Coordinates of C-alpha atoms in Angstrom, one line a residue:
Chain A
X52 CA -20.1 -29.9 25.5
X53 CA -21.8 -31.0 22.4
X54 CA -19.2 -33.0 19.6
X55 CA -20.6 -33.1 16.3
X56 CA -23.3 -32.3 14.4
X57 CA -23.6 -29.2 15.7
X58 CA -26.4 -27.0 15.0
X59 CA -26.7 -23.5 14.1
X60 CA -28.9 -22.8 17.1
X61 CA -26.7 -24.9 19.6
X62 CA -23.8 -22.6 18.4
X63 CA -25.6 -19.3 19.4
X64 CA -26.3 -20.6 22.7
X65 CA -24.7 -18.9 25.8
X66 CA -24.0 -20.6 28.9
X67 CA -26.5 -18.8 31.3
X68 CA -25.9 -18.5 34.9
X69 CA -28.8 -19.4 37.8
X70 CA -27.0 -18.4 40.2
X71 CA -27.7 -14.8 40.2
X72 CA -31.2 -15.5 39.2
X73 CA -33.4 -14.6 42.4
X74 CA -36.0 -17.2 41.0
X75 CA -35.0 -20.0 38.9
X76 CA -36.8 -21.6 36.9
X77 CA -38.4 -18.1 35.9
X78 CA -42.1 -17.5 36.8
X79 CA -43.0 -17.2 32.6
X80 CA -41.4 -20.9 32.0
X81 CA -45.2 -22.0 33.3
X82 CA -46.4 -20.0 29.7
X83 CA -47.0 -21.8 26.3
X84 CA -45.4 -19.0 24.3
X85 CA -42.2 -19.4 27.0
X86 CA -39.0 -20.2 24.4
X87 CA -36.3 -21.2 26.4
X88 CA -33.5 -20.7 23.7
X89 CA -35.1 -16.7 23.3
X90 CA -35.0 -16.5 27.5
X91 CA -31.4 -17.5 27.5
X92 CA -30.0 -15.2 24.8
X93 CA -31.7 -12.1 26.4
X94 CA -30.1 -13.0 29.8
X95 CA -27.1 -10.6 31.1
X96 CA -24.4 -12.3 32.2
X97 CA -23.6 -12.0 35.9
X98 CA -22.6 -8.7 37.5
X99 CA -19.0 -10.7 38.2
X100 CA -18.2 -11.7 35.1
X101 CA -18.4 -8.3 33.6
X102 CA -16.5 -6.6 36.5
X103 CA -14.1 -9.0 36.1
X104 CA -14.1 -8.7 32.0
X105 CA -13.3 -4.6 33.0
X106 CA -10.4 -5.3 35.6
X107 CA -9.1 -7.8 32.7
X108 CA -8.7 -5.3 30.1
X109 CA -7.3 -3.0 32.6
X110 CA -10.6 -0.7 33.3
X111 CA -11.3 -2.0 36.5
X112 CA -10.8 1.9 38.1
X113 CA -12.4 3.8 34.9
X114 CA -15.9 1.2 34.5
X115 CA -16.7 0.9 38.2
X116 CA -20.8 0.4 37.2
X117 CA -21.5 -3.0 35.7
X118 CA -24.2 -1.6 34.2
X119 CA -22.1 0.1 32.3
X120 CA -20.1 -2.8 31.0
X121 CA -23.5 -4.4 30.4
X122 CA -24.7 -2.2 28.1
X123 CA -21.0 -2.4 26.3
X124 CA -21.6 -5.8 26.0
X125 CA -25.5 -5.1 24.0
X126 CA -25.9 -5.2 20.7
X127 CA -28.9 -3.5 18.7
X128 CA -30.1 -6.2 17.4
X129 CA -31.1 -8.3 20.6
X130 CA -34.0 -5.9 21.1
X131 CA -35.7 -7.8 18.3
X132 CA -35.8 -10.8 20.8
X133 CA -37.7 -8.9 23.9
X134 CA -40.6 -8.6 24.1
X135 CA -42.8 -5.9 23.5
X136 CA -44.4 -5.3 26.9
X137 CA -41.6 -6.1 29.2
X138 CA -41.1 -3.3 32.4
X139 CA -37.3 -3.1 31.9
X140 CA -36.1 -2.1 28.6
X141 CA -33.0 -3.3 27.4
X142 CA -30.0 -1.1 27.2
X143 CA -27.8 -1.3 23.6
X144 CA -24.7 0.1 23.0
X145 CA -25.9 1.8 19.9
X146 CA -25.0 5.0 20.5
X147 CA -21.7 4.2 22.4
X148 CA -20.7 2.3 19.1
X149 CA -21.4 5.0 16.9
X150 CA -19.4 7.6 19.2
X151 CA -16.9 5.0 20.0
X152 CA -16.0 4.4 16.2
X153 CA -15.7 8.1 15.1
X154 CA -13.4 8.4 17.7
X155 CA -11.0 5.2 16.9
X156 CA -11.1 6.5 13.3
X157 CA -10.0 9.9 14.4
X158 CA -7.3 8.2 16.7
X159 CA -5.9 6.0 13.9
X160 CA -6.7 8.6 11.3
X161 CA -4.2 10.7 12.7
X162 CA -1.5 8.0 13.9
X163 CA -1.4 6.9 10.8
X164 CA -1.0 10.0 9.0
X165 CA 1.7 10.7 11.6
X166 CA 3.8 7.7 11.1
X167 CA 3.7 7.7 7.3
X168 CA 3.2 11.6 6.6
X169 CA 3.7 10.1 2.6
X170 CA 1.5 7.8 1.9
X171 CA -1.5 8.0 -0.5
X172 CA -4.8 9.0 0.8
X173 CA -6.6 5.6 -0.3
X174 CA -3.9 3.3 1.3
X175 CA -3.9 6.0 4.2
X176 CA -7.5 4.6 4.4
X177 CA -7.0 1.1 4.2
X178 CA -4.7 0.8 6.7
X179 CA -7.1 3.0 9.1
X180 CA -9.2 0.3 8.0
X181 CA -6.8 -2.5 9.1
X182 CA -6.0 -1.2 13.0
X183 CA -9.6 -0.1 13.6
X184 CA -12.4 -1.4 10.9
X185 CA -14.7 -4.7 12.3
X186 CA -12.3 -7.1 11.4
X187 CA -10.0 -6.2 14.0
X188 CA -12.7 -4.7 16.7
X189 CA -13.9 -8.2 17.0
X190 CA -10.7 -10.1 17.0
X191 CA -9.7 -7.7 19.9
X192 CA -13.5 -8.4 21.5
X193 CA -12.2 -12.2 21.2
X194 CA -9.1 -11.8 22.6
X195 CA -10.1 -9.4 25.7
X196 CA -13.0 -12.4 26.2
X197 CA -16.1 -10.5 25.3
X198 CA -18.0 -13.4 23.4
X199 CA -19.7 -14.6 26.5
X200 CA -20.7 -11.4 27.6
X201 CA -21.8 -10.4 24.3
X202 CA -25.4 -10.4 23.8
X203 CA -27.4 -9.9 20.4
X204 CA -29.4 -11.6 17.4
X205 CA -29.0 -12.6 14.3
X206 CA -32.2 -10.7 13.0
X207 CA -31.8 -6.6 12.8
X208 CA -35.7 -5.9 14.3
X209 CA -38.0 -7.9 15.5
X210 CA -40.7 -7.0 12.4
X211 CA -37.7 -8.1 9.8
X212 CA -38.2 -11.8 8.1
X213 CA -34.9 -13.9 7.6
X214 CA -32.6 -10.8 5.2
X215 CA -33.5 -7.5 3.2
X216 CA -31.7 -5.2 1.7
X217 CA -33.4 -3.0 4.4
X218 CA -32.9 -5.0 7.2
X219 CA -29.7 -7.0 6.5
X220 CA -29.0 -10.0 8.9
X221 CA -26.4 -8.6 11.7
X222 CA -23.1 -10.7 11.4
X223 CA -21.9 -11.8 14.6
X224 CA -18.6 -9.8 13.7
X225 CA -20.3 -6.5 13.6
X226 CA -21.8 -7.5 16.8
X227 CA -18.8 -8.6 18.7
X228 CA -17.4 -5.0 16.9
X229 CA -19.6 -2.8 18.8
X230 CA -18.1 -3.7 22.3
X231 CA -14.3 -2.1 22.1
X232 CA -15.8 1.3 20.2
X233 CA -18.8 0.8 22.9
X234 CA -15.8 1.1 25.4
X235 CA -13.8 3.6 23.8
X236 CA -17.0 5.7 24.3
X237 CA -17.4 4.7 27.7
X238 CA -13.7 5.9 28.7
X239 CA -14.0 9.0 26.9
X240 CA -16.9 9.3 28.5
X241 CA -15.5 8.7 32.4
X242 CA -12.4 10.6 31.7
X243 CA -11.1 12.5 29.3
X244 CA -10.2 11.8 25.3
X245 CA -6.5 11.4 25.9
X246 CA -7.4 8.4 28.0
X247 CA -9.9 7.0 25.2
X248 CA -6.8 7.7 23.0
X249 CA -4.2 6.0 25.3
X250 CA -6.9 2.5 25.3
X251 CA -7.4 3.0 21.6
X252 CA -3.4 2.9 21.0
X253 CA -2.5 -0.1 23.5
X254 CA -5.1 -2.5 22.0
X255 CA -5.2 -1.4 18.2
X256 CA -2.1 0.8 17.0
X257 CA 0.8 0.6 19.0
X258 CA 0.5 -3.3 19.8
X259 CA -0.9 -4.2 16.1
X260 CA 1.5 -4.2 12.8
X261 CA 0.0 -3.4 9.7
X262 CA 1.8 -4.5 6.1
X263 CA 1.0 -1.3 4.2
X264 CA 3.2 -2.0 1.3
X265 CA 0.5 -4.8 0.1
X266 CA -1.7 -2.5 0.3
X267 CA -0.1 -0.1 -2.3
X268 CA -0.7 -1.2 -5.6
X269 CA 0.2 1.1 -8.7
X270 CA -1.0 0.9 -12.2
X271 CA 1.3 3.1 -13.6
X272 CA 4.6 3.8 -11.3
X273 CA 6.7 5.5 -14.4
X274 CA 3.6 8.1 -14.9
X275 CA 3.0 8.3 -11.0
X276 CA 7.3 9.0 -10.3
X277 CA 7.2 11.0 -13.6
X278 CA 4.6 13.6 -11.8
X279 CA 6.4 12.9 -7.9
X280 CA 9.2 14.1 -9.2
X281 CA 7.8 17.3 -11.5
X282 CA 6.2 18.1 -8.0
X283 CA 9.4 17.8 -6.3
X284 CA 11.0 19.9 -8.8
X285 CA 14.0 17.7 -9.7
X286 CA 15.3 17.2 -12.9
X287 CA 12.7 14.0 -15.0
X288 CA 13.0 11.0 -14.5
X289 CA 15.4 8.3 -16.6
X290 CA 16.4 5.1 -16.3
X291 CA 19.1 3.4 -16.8
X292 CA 20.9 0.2 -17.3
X293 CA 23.1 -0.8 -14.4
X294 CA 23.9 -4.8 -15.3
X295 CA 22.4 -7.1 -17.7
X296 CA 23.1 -10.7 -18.8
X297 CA 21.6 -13.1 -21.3
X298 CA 20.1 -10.2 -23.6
X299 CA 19.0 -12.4 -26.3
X300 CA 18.6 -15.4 -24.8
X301 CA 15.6 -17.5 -23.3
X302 CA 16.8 -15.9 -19.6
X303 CA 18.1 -12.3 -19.4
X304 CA 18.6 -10.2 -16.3
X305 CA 18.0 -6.6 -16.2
X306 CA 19.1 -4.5 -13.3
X307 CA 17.7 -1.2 -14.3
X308 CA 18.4 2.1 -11.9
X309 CA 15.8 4.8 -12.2
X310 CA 17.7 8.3 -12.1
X311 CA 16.6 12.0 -11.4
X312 CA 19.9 13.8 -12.8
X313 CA 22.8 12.0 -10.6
X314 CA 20.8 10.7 -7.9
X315 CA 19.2 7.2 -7.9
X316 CA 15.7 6.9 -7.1
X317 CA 15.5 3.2 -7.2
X318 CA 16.3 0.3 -9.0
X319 CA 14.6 -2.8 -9.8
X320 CA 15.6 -6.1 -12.0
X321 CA 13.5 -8.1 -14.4
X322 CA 13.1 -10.8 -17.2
X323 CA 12.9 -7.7 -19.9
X324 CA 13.5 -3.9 -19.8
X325 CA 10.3 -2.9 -19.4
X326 CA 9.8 -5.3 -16.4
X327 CA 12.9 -3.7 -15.0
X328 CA 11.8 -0.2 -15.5
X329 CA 8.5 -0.8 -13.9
X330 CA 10.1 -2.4 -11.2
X331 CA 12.8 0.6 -10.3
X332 CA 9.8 2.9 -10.9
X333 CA 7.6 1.0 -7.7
X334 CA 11.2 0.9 -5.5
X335 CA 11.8 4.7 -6.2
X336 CA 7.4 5.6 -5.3
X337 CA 7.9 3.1 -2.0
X338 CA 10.7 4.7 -1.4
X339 CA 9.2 8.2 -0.6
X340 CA 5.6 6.3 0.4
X341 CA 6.5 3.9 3.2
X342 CA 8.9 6.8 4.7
X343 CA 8.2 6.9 8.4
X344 CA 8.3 8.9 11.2
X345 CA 10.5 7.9 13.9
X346 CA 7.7 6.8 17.0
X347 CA 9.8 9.7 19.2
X348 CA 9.0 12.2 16.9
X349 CA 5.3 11.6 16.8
X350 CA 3.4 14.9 17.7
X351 CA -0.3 14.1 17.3
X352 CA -3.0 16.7 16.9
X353 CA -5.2 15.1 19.6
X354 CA -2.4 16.3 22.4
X355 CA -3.9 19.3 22.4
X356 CA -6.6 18.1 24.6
X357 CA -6.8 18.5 28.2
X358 CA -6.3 15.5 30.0
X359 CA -8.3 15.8 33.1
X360 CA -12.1 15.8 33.1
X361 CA -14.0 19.3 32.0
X362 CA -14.2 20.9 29.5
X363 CA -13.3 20.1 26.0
X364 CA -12.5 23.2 24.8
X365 CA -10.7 24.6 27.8
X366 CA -6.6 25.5 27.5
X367 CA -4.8 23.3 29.4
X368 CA -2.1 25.7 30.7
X369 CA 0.8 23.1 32.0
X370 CA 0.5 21.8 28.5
X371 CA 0.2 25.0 26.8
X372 CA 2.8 24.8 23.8
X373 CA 4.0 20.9 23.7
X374 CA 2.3 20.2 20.4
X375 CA 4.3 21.4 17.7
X376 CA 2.5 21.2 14.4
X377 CA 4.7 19.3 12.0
X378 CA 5.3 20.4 8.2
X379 CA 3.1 18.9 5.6
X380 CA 4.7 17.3 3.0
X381 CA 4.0 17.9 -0.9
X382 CA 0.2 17.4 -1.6
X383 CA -0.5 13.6 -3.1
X384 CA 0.1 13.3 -6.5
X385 CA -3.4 12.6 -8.0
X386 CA -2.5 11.8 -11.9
X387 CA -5.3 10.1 -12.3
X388 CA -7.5 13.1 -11.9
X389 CA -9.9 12.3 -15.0
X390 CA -10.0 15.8 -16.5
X391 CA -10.4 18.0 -13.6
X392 CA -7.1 19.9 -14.3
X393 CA -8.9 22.3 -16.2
X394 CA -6.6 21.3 -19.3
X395 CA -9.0 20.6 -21.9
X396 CA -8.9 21.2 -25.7
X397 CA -11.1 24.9 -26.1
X398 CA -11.9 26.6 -29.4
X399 CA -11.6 29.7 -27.3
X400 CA -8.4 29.3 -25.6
Chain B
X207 CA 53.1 -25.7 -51.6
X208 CA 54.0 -28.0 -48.9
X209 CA 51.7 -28.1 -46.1
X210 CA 53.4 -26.4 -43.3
X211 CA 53.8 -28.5 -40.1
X212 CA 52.0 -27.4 -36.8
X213 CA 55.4 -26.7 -34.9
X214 CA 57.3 -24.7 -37.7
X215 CA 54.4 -22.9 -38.5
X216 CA 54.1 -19.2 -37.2
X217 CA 51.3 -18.0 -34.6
X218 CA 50.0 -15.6 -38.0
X219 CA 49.7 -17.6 -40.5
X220 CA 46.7 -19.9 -41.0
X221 CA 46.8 -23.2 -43.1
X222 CA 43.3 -24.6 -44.1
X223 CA 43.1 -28.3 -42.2
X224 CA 44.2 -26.9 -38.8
X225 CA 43.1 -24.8 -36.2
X226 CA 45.7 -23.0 -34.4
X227 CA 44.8 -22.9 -31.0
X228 CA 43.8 -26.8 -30.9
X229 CA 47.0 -27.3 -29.5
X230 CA 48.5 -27.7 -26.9
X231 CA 45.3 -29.9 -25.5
X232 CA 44.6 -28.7 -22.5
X233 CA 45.9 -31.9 -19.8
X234 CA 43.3 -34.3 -19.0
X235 CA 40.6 -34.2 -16.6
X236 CA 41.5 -29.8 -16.8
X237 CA 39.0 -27.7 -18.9
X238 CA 39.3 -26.4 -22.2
X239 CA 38.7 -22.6 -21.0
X240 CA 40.8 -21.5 -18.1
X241 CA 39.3 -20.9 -14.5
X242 CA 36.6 -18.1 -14.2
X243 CA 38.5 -15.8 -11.2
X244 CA 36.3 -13.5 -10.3
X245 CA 38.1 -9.7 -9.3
X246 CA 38.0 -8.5 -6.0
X247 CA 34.9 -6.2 -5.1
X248 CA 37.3 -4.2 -3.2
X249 CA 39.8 -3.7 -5.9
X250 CA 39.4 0.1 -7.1
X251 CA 35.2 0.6 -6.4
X252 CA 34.0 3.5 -6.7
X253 CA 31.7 2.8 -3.7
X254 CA 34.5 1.7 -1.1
X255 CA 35.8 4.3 1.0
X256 CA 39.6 3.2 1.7
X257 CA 41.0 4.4 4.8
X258 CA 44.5 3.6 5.8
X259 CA 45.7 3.0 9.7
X260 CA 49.5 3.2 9.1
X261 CA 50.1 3.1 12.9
X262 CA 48.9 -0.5 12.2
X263 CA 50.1 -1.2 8.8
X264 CA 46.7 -1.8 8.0
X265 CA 44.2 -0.9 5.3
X266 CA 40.2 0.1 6.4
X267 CA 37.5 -0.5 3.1
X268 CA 34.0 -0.1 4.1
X269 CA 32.0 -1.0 1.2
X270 CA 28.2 -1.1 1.7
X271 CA 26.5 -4.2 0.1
X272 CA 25.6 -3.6 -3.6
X273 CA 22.1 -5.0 -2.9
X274 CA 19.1 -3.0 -3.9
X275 CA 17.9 -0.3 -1.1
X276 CA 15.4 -1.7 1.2
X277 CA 12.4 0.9 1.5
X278 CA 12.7 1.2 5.1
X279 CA 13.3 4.7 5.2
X280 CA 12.9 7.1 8.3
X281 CA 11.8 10.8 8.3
X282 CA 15.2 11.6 9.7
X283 CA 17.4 9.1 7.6
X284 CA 15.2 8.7 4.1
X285 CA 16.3 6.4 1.6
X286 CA 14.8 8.6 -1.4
X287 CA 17.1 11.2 -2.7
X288 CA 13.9 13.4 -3.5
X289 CA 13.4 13.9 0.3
X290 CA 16.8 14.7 0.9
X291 CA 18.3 18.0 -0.2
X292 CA 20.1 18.5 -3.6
X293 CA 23.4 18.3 -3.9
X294 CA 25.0 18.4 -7.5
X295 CA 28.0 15.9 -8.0
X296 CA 30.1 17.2 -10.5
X297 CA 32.1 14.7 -12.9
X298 CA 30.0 11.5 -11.9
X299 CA 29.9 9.3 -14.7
X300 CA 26.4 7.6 -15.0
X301 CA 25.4 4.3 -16.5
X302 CA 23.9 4.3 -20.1
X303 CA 19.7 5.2 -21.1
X304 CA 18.5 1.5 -20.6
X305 CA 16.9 2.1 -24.1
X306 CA 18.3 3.8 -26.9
X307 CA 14.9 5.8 -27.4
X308 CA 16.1 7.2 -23.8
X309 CA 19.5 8.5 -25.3
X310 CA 17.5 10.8 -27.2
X311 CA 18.3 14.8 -26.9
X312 CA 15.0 16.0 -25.2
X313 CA 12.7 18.1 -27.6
X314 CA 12.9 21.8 -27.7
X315 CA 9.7 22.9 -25.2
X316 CA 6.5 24.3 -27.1
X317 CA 5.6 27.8 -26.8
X318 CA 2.4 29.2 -25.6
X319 CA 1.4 30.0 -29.5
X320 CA 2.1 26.3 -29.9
X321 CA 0.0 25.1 -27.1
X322 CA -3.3 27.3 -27.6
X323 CA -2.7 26.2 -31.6
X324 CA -3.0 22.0 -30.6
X325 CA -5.5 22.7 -28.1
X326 CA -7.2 24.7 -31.1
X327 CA -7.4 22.5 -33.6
X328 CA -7.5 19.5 -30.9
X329 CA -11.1 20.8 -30.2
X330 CA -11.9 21.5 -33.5
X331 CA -12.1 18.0 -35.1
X332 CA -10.7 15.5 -32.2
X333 CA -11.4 12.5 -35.1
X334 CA -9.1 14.4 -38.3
X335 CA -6.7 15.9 -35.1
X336 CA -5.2 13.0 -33.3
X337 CA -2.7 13.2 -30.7
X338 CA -0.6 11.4 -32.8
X339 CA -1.2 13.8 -36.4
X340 CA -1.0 17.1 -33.8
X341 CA 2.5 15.3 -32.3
X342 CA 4.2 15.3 -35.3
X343 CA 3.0 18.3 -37.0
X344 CA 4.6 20.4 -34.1
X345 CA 7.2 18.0 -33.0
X346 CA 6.1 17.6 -29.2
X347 CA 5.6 14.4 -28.2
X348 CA 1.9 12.1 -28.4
X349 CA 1.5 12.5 -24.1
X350 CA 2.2 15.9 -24.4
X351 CA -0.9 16.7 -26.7
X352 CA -2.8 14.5 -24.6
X353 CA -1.8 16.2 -21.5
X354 CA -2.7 19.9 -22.5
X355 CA -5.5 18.8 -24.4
X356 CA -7.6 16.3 -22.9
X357 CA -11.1 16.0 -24.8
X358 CA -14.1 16.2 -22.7
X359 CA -15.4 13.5 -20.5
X360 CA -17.8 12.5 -22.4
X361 CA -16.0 12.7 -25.9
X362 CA -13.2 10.3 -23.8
X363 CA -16.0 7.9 -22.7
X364 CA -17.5 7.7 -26.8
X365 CA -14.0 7.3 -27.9
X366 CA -12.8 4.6 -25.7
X367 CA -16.2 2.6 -26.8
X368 CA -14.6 2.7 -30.3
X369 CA -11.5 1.7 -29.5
X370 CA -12.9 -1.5 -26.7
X371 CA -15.1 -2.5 -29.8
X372 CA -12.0 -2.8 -32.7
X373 CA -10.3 -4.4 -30.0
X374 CA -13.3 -7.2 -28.7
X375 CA -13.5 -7.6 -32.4
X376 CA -9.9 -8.2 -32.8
X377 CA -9.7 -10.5 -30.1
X378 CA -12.4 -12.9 -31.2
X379 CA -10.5 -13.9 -34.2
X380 CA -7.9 -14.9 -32.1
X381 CA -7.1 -18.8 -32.3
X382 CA -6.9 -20.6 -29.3
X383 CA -3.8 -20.7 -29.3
X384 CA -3.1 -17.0 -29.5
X385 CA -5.7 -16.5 -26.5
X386 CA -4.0 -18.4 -24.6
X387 CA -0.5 -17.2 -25.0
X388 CA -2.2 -13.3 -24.8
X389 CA -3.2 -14.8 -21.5
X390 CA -0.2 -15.9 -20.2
X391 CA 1.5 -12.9 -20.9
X392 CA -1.1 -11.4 -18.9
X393 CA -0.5 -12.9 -16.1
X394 CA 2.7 -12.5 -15.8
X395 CA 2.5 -8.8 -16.2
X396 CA 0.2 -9.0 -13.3
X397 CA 3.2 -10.6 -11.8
X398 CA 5.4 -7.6 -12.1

């Protein structure tokens, strides 16, 4: 253990195992260009630790080759470290990431849609964002214990100097990212996509709550209800004053009910009228936005795969018929549409 | 004229040096006005639903809370009326327009001749025919004009130059003073 004063280098330091080593110290340590630090980072961890890392995070039966794991647990970036002429070269989970993250987006792309069939398609996005993006792909690499399996480098080649807008220095979060979208790849890859789907849900979407009405921020809620409610095809929008105290003095209270003929959208209080109106206007949008869909009642497009190995594409005939397509609500409101309507002033019209 | 005395004098009449309701003092250590009692939220609401057990000589109100709806709203259950189906209750007495531009009869909608006409003359010289000149010359109202004739992006973009230039110049001639109360009430519509 080092207390501090810790250096930047001492921090990217792994703790490597000899153990498994047939020959410790290695036969290159005798050569002048031998850099000890460089050795250590490019060394896989033991073929126990990451069989132990996949019976931890419950694939002990799906990732049965540790080479497997090992390559999960490789970032890019490392191969700027190794050498050029080495006889074994080193395995990366590039592609698995890449496949590994379209498939969590599609998985929360379409739980999310699911459980808020309302919601806007740019806060839709964000909260996709929020179960799968890198922030949470490497806090779930941290909690399943990834970082001492992971293995990378700060530099994105080996040709690159320190940052470019080319070759932007790899953040240890993007690297620690890689590992549960390299898994999701590998599951999907062993067995089937409902399985990939079933490890995406356990350690990003069912067990992870997401505050999605911060995310929703509105610049104009009376415009945006005014068009909801046109699109609805009620009666416009008006508001009106429920309760109110101190009118002209230093300290009123507006409680001001927003109303579509008899029914009450929302209501919302404030310091002025206005404040209240804008107020009832955001209750009455939330209201309809943050509507979800009972977890029962979830039918997800991805159940029509087969759940066995095979085929893709092949009908899965005990399952024939369980998904039931649900209805799609009204279209999102886009009001701020910048002149595509179509409705612009024409001499020729 | 004698001066009337306090307890011969009737409750109608007013003399000049007294106040009428100055006695009788309220007792001491009491308050001048009398106790606030608030009435009882239960007492003839329109949202209790009064049920009667006379088995038990009892009364049932359930009342929900008067508290503003929480937007925790379920496919199944939602809170929003405009995902439920309509139903018209008839003789329901609403509260007033919060503003008394609300209260306003609605104005009669513009006919098709109308429309093509602003959206006419709208192109034809955007600077001489404003939203606001082409509003009141055929009594629709300013967002209407603007909605059915929106000038072209890059007429928009020239305009809205203007307009951020009067304003930047305005806005430099503000004191210190002024900025900084303009600021303040911009925070605190941020704060909304």
């Amino acid at each position: 253990m080092v207390y501090g004063g810790v250096s930047r280098a001492v921090k990217t330091l792994r703790a490597v195992s000899a153990s498994h080593l047939p020959v410790f110290p290695p036969t290159q340590a005798t050569k002048s260009s031998f850099d000890p630090q460089t050795w250590g980072q490019l060394q896989p961890p033991p073929s126990t630790a990451l069989s132990a890392f996949a019976h931890r995070i419950g694939l002990g039966a799906v990732l049965t080759d540790t080479d497997d794991i090992l390559k999960a647990c490789t970032h890019p970036s490392i191969l700027s470290l190794a050498p050029s002429s080495s006889s074994q070269p080193i395995e990366t989970n590039a592609h698995l990431s890449t496949l590994g993250n379209a498939l969590m987006g599609l998985f929360a792309t379409e739980y999310v849609n699911a459980t808020y069939p309302y919601l806007p398609t740019r806060v839709l996005k964000a909260a996709v964002t929020a179960h799968v993006g890198p922030q949470s792909c490497a806090n779930a690499a941290l909690e399943m214990g990834a970082v001492p399996l992971l293995r990378w480098a700060p530099k994105a080649s080996s040709s690159a100097v320190s940052w470019t807008p080319q070759t932007p220095a790899v953040q240890r979060t993007d690297a620690l990212a890689s590992i549960p979208r390299a898994l999701t790849a590998l599951v999907y890859h062993h067995r089937s996509l409902p399985s990939a789907r079933q490890f995406v849900h356990s350690y990003f979407l069912l067990s992870r709550q997401v505050d999605v009405r911060s995310m929703i921020k509105f610049v104009d809620p009376k415009k945006a209800l005014k068009e909801m409610v046109a699109k609805f095809g009620r009666d416009p929008p008006k508001s009106r004053l429920l309760k109110e105290t101190g009118r002209f003095s230093n300290s009123p209270v507006f409680v001001v009910g927003i109303y579509s003929g008899e029914d009450k959208l929302g209501e919302g209080f404030g310091a002025s009228l206005k404040m209240a109106e804008y107020r009832a206007a955001e209750a009455s949008l939330l209201a309809v936005y943050l509507t979800r869909r009972p977890p029962d009642d979830l039918n997800l497009p991805t159940d029509t795969f087969p759940r066995g190995l095979g085929d893709i594409f092949a009908e899965d005939a005990e399952n024939e018929g369980d998904y039931l397509p649900p209805d799609l609500p009204h279209a999102e409101v886009m009001y701020a549409s910048g002149g595509r309507s179509g409705r612009i002033a024409s001499e020729a019209s | 004229m004698f001066r009337s005395l306090p307890f011969t004098a009737s409750a109608f009449t007013r003399s000049y040096a007294t106040k009428l309701n100055k006695y009788p003092r309220p007792k001491p250590g009491t308050a001048e006005r009398p106790a606030y009692h608030a009435p009882d939220p239960l007492n003839n609401n329109p949202q209790a639903v009064v049920t009667a057990l006379p088995e038990n000589d009892l009364t049932f109100i359930h009342r929900p809370p008067p508290t503003a709806p929480s937007p925790h709203s379920l496919t199944t259950n939602p809170v929003s009326p405009l995902l439920r189906p309509s139903k018209s209750k008839e003789g329901v007495s609403l509260p007033p327009p919060s503003r008394p531009r609300f209260a306003r009869e609605p104005l009669p909608r513009a006919s098709p001749q109308t429309m093509s006409e602003i959206k006419r003359l709208r192109a034809l010289d955007p600077g001489r025919y404003t939203c606001s000149v082409l509003a009141k010359k055929f009594s629709v109202t300013r967002g209407f004009v603007q909605s059915i004739a929106a000038l072209k992006k890059s007429q928009r973009r020239a305009k809205r130059r203007e307009q951020e230039a009067v304003a930047d110049k305005a806005r430099g001639e503000w004191s210190e003073k002024k900025t900084t109360l303009m600021l303040i009430k911009a925070k605190r519509r941020e704060l909304w």
